[in-house]
PDB file of C-alpha atoms in Angstrom:
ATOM      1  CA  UNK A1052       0.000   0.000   0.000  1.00  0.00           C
ATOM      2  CA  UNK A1053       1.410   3.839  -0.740  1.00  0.00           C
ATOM      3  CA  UNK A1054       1.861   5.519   2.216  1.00  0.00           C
ATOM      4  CA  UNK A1055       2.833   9.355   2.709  1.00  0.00           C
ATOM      5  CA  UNK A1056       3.762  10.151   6.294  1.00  0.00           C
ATOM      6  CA  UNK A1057       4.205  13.829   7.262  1.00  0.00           C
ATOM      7  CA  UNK A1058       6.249  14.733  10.380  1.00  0.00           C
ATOM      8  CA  UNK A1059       7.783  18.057  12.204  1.00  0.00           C
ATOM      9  CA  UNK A1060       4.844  19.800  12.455  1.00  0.00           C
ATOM     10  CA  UNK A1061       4.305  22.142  15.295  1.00  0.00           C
ATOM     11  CA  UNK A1062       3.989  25.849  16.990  1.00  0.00           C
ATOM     12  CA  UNK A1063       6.756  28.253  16.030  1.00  0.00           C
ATOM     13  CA  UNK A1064       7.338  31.876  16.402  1.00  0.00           C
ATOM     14  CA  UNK A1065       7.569  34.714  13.393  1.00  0.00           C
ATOM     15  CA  UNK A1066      11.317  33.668  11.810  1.00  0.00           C
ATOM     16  CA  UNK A1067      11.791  30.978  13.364  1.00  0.00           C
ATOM     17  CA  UNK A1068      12.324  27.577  11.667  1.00  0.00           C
ATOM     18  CA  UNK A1069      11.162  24.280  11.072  1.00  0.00           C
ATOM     19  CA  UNK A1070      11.963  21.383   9.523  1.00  0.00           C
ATOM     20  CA  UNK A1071       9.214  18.884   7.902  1.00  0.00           C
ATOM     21  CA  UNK A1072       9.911  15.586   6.414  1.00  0.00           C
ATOM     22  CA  UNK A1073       7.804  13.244   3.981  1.00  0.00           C
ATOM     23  CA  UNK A1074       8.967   9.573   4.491  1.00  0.00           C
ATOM     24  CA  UNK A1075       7.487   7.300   1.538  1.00  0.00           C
ATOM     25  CA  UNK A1076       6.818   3.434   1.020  1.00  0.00           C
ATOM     26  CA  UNK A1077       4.974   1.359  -0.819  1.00  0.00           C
ATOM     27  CA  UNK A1078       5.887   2.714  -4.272  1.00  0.00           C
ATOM     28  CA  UNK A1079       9.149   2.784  -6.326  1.00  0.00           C
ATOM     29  CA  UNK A1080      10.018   6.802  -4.742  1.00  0.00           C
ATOM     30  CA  UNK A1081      12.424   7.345  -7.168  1.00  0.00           C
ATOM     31  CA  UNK A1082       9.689   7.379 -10.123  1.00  0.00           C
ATOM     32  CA  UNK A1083       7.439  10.106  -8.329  1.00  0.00           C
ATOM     33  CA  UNK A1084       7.922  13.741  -8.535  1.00  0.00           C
ATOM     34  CA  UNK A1085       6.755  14.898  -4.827  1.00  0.00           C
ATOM     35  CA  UNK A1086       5.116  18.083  -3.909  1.00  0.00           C
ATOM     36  CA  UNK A1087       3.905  19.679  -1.078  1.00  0.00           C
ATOM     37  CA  UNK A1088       0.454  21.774  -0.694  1.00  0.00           C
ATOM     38  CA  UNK A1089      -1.146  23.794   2.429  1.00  0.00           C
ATOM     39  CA  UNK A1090      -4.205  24.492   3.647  1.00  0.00           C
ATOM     40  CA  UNK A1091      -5.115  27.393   5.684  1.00  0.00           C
ATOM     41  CA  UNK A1092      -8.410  27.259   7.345  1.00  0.00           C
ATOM     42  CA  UNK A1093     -10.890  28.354   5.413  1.00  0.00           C
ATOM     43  CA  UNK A1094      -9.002  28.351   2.654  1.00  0.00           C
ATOM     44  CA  UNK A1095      -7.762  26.302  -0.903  1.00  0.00           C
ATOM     45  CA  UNK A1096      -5.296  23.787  -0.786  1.00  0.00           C
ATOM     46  CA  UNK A1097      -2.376  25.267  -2.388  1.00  0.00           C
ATOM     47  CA  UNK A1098       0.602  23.892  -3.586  1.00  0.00           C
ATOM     48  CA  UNK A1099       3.903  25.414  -2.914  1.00  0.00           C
ATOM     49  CA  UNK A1100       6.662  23.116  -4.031  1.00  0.00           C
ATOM     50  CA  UNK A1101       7.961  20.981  -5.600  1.00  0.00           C
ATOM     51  CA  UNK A1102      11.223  18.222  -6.137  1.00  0.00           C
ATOM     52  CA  UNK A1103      11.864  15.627  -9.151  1.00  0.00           C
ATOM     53  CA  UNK A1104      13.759  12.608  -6.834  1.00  0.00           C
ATOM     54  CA  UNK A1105      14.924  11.430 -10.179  1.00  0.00           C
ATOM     55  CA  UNK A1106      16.504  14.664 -11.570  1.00  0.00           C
ATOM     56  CA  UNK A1107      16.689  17.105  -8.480  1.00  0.00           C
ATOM     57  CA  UNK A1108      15.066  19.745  -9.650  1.00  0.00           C
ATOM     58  CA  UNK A1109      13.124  22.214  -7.630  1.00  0.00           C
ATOM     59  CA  UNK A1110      10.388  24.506  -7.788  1.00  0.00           C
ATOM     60  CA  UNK A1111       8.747  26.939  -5.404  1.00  0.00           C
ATOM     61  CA  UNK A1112       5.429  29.029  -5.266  1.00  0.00           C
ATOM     62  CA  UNK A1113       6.201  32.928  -5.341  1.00  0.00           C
ATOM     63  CA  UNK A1114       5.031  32.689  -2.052  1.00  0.00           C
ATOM     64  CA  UNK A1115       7.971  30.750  -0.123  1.00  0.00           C
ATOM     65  CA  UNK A1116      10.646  31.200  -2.880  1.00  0.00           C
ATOM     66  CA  UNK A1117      14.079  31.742  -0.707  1.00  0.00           C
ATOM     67  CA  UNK A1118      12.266  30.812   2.855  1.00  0.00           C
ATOM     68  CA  UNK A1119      11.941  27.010   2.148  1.00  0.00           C
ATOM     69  CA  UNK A1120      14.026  24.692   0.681  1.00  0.00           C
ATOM     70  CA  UNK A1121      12.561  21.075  -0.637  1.00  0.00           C
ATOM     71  CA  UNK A1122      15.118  18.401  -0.909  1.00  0.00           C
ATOM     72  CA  UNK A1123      15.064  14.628  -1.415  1.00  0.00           C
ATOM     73  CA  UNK A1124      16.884  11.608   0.045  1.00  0.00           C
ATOM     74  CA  UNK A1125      16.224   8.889  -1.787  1.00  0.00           C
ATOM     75  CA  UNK A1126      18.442   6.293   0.057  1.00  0.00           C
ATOM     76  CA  UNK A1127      16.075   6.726   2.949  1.00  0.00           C
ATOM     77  CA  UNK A1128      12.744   7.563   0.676  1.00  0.00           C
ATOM     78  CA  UNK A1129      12.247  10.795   2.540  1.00  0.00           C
ATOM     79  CA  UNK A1130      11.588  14.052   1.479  1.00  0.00           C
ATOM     80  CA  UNK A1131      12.441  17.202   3.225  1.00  0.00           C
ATOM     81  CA  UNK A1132      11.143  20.890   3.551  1.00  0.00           C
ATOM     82  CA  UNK A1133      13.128  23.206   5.292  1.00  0.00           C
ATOM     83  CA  UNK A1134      11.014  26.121   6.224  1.00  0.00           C
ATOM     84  CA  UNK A1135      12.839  29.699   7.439  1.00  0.00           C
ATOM     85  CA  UNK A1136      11.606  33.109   8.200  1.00  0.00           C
ATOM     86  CA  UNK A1137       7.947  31.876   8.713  1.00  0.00           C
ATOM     87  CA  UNK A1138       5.255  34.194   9.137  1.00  0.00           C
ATOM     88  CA  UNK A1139       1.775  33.997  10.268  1.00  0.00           C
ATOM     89  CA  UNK A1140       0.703  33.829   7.067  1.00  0.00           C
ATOM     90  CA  UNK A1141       2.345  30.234   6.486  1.00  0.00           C
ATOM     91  CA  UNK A1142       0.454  28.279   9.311  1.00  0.00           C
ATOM     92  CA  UNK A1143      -1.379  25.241   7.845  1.00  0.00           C
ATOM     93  CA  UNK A1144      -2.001  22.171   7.338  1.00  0.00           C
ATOM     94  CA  UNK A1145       0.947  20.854   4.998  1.00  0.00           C
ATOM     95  CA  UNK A1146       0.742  17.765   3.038  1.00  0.00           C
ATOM     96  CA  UNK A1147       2.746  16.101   1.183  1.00  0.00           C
ATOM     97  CA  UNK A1148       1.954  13.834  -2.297  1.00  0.00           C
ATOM     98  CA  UNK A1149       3.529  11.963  -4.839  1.00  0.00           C
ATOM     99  CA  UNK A1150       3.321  12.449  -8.908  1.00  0.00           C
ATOM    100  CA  UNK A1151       2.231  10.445 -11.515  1.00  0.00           C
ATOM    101  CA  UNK A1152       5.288  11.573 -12.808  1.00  0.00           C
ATOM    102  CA  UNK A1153       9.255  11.757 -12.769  1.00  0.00           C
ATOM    103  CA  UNK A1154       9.090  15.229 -13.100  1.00  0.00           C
ATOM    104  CA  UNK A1155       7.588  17.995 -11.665  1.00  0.00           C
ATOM    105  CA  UNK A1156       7.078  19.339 -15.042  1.00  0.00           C
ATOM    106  CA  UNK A1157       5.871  17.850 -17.715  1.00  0.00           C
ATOM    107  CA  UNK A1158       3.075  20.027 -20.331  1.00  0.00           C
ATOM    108  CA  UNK A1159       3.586  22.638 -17.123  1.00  0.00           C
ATOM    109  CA  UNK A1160       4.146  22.706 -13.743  1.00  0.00           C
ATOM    110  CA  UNK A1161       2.204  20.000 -12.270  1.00  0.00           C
ATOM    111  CA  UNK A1162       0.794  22.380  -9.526  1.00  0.00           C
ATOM    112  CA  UNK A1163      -2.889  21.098  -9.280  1.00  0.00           C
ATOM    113  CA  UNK A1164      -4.053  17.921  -7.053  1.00  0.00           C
ATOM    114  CA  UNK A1165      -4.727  16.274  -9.887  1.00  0.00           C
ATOM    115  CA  UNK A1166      -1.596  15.498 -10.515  1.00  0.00           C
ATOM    116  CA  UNK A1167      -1.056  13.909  -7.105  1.00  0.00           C
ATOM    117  CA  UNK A1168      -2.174  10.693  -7.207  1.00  0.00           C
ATOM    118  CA  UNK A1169      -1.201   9.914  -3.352  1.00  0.00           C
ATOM    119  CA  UNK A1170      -1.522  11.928  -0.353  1.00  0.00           C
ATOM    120  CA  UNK A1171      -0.264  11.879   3.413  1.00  0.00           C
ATOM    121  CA  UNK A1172      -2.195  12.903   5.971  1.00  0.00           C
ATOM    122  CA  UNK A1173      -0.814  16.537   6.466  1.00  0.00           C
ATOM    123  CA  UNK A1174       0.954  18.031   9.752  1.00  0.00           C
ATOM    124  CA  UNK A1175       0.157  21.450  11.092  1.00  0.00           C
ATOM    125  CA  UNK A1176       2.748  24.048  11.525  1.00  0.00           C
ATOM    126  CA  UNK A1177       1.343  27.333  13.432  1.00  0.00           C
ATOM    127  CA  UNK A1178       3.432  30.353  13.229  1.00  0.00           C
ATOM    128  CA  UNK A1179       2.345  32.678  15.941  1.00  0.00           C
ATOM    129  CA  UNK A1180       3.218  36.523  15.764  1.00  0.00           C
TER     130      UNK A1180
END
């Protein structure tokens, strides 16, 4: 069975840090593109981000582009998303999910859930001012 598991959630002031991780099995990880998404309450859920585990490339929403920093390890089938200078404005629930795809482009950013076939079940980060 897929599974997405989401961890280092939690409550962290205005520019602080944190440090989330995606750890994946049941699937060959090195075929799937994985991206993250948020959801504020109230809100869409958006994606942010982006890494091909294949071909290491990255890609970042306007909105966290040089604050977080997605990276993959695919000895240990875990993705990574260092998050820095958070604001308010960031907390949310943050998933993780793995592509269809190698890439995280392919006719265009793959940026919509649609192209996410599998999901974990999210971890909240709370950024109080």
């Amino acid at each position: 069975e897929v599974q997405l598991v989401e961890s280092g959630g939690g409550l962290v002031q205005a520019g602080g840090s944190l440090r989330l991780a995606c750890a994946a099995s049941g699937f060959t990880f090195d075929d799937h593109a994985i991206g993250w998404f948020r959801q504020a309450p109230g809100k869409e859920r958006d994606w942010f981000s982006c890494v091909s585990s294949s071909y290491r490339n990255t890609y970042y929403a306007d909105s966290v582009k040089g604050r977080f920093t997605i990276f993959s390890d695919n000895a240990k089938k875990t993705v990574y998303l260092q998050m820095n200078n958070l604001k308010p404005e960031d907390t949310a629930i943050y998933y993780c999910a793995a592509a269809g795809e190698y890439y995280c482009s392919g006719y265009g950013l793959m940026n919509g859930m649609r192209e996410y076939p599998y999901w974990g079940q999210g971890t909240q980060v709370t950024v109080s001012s």
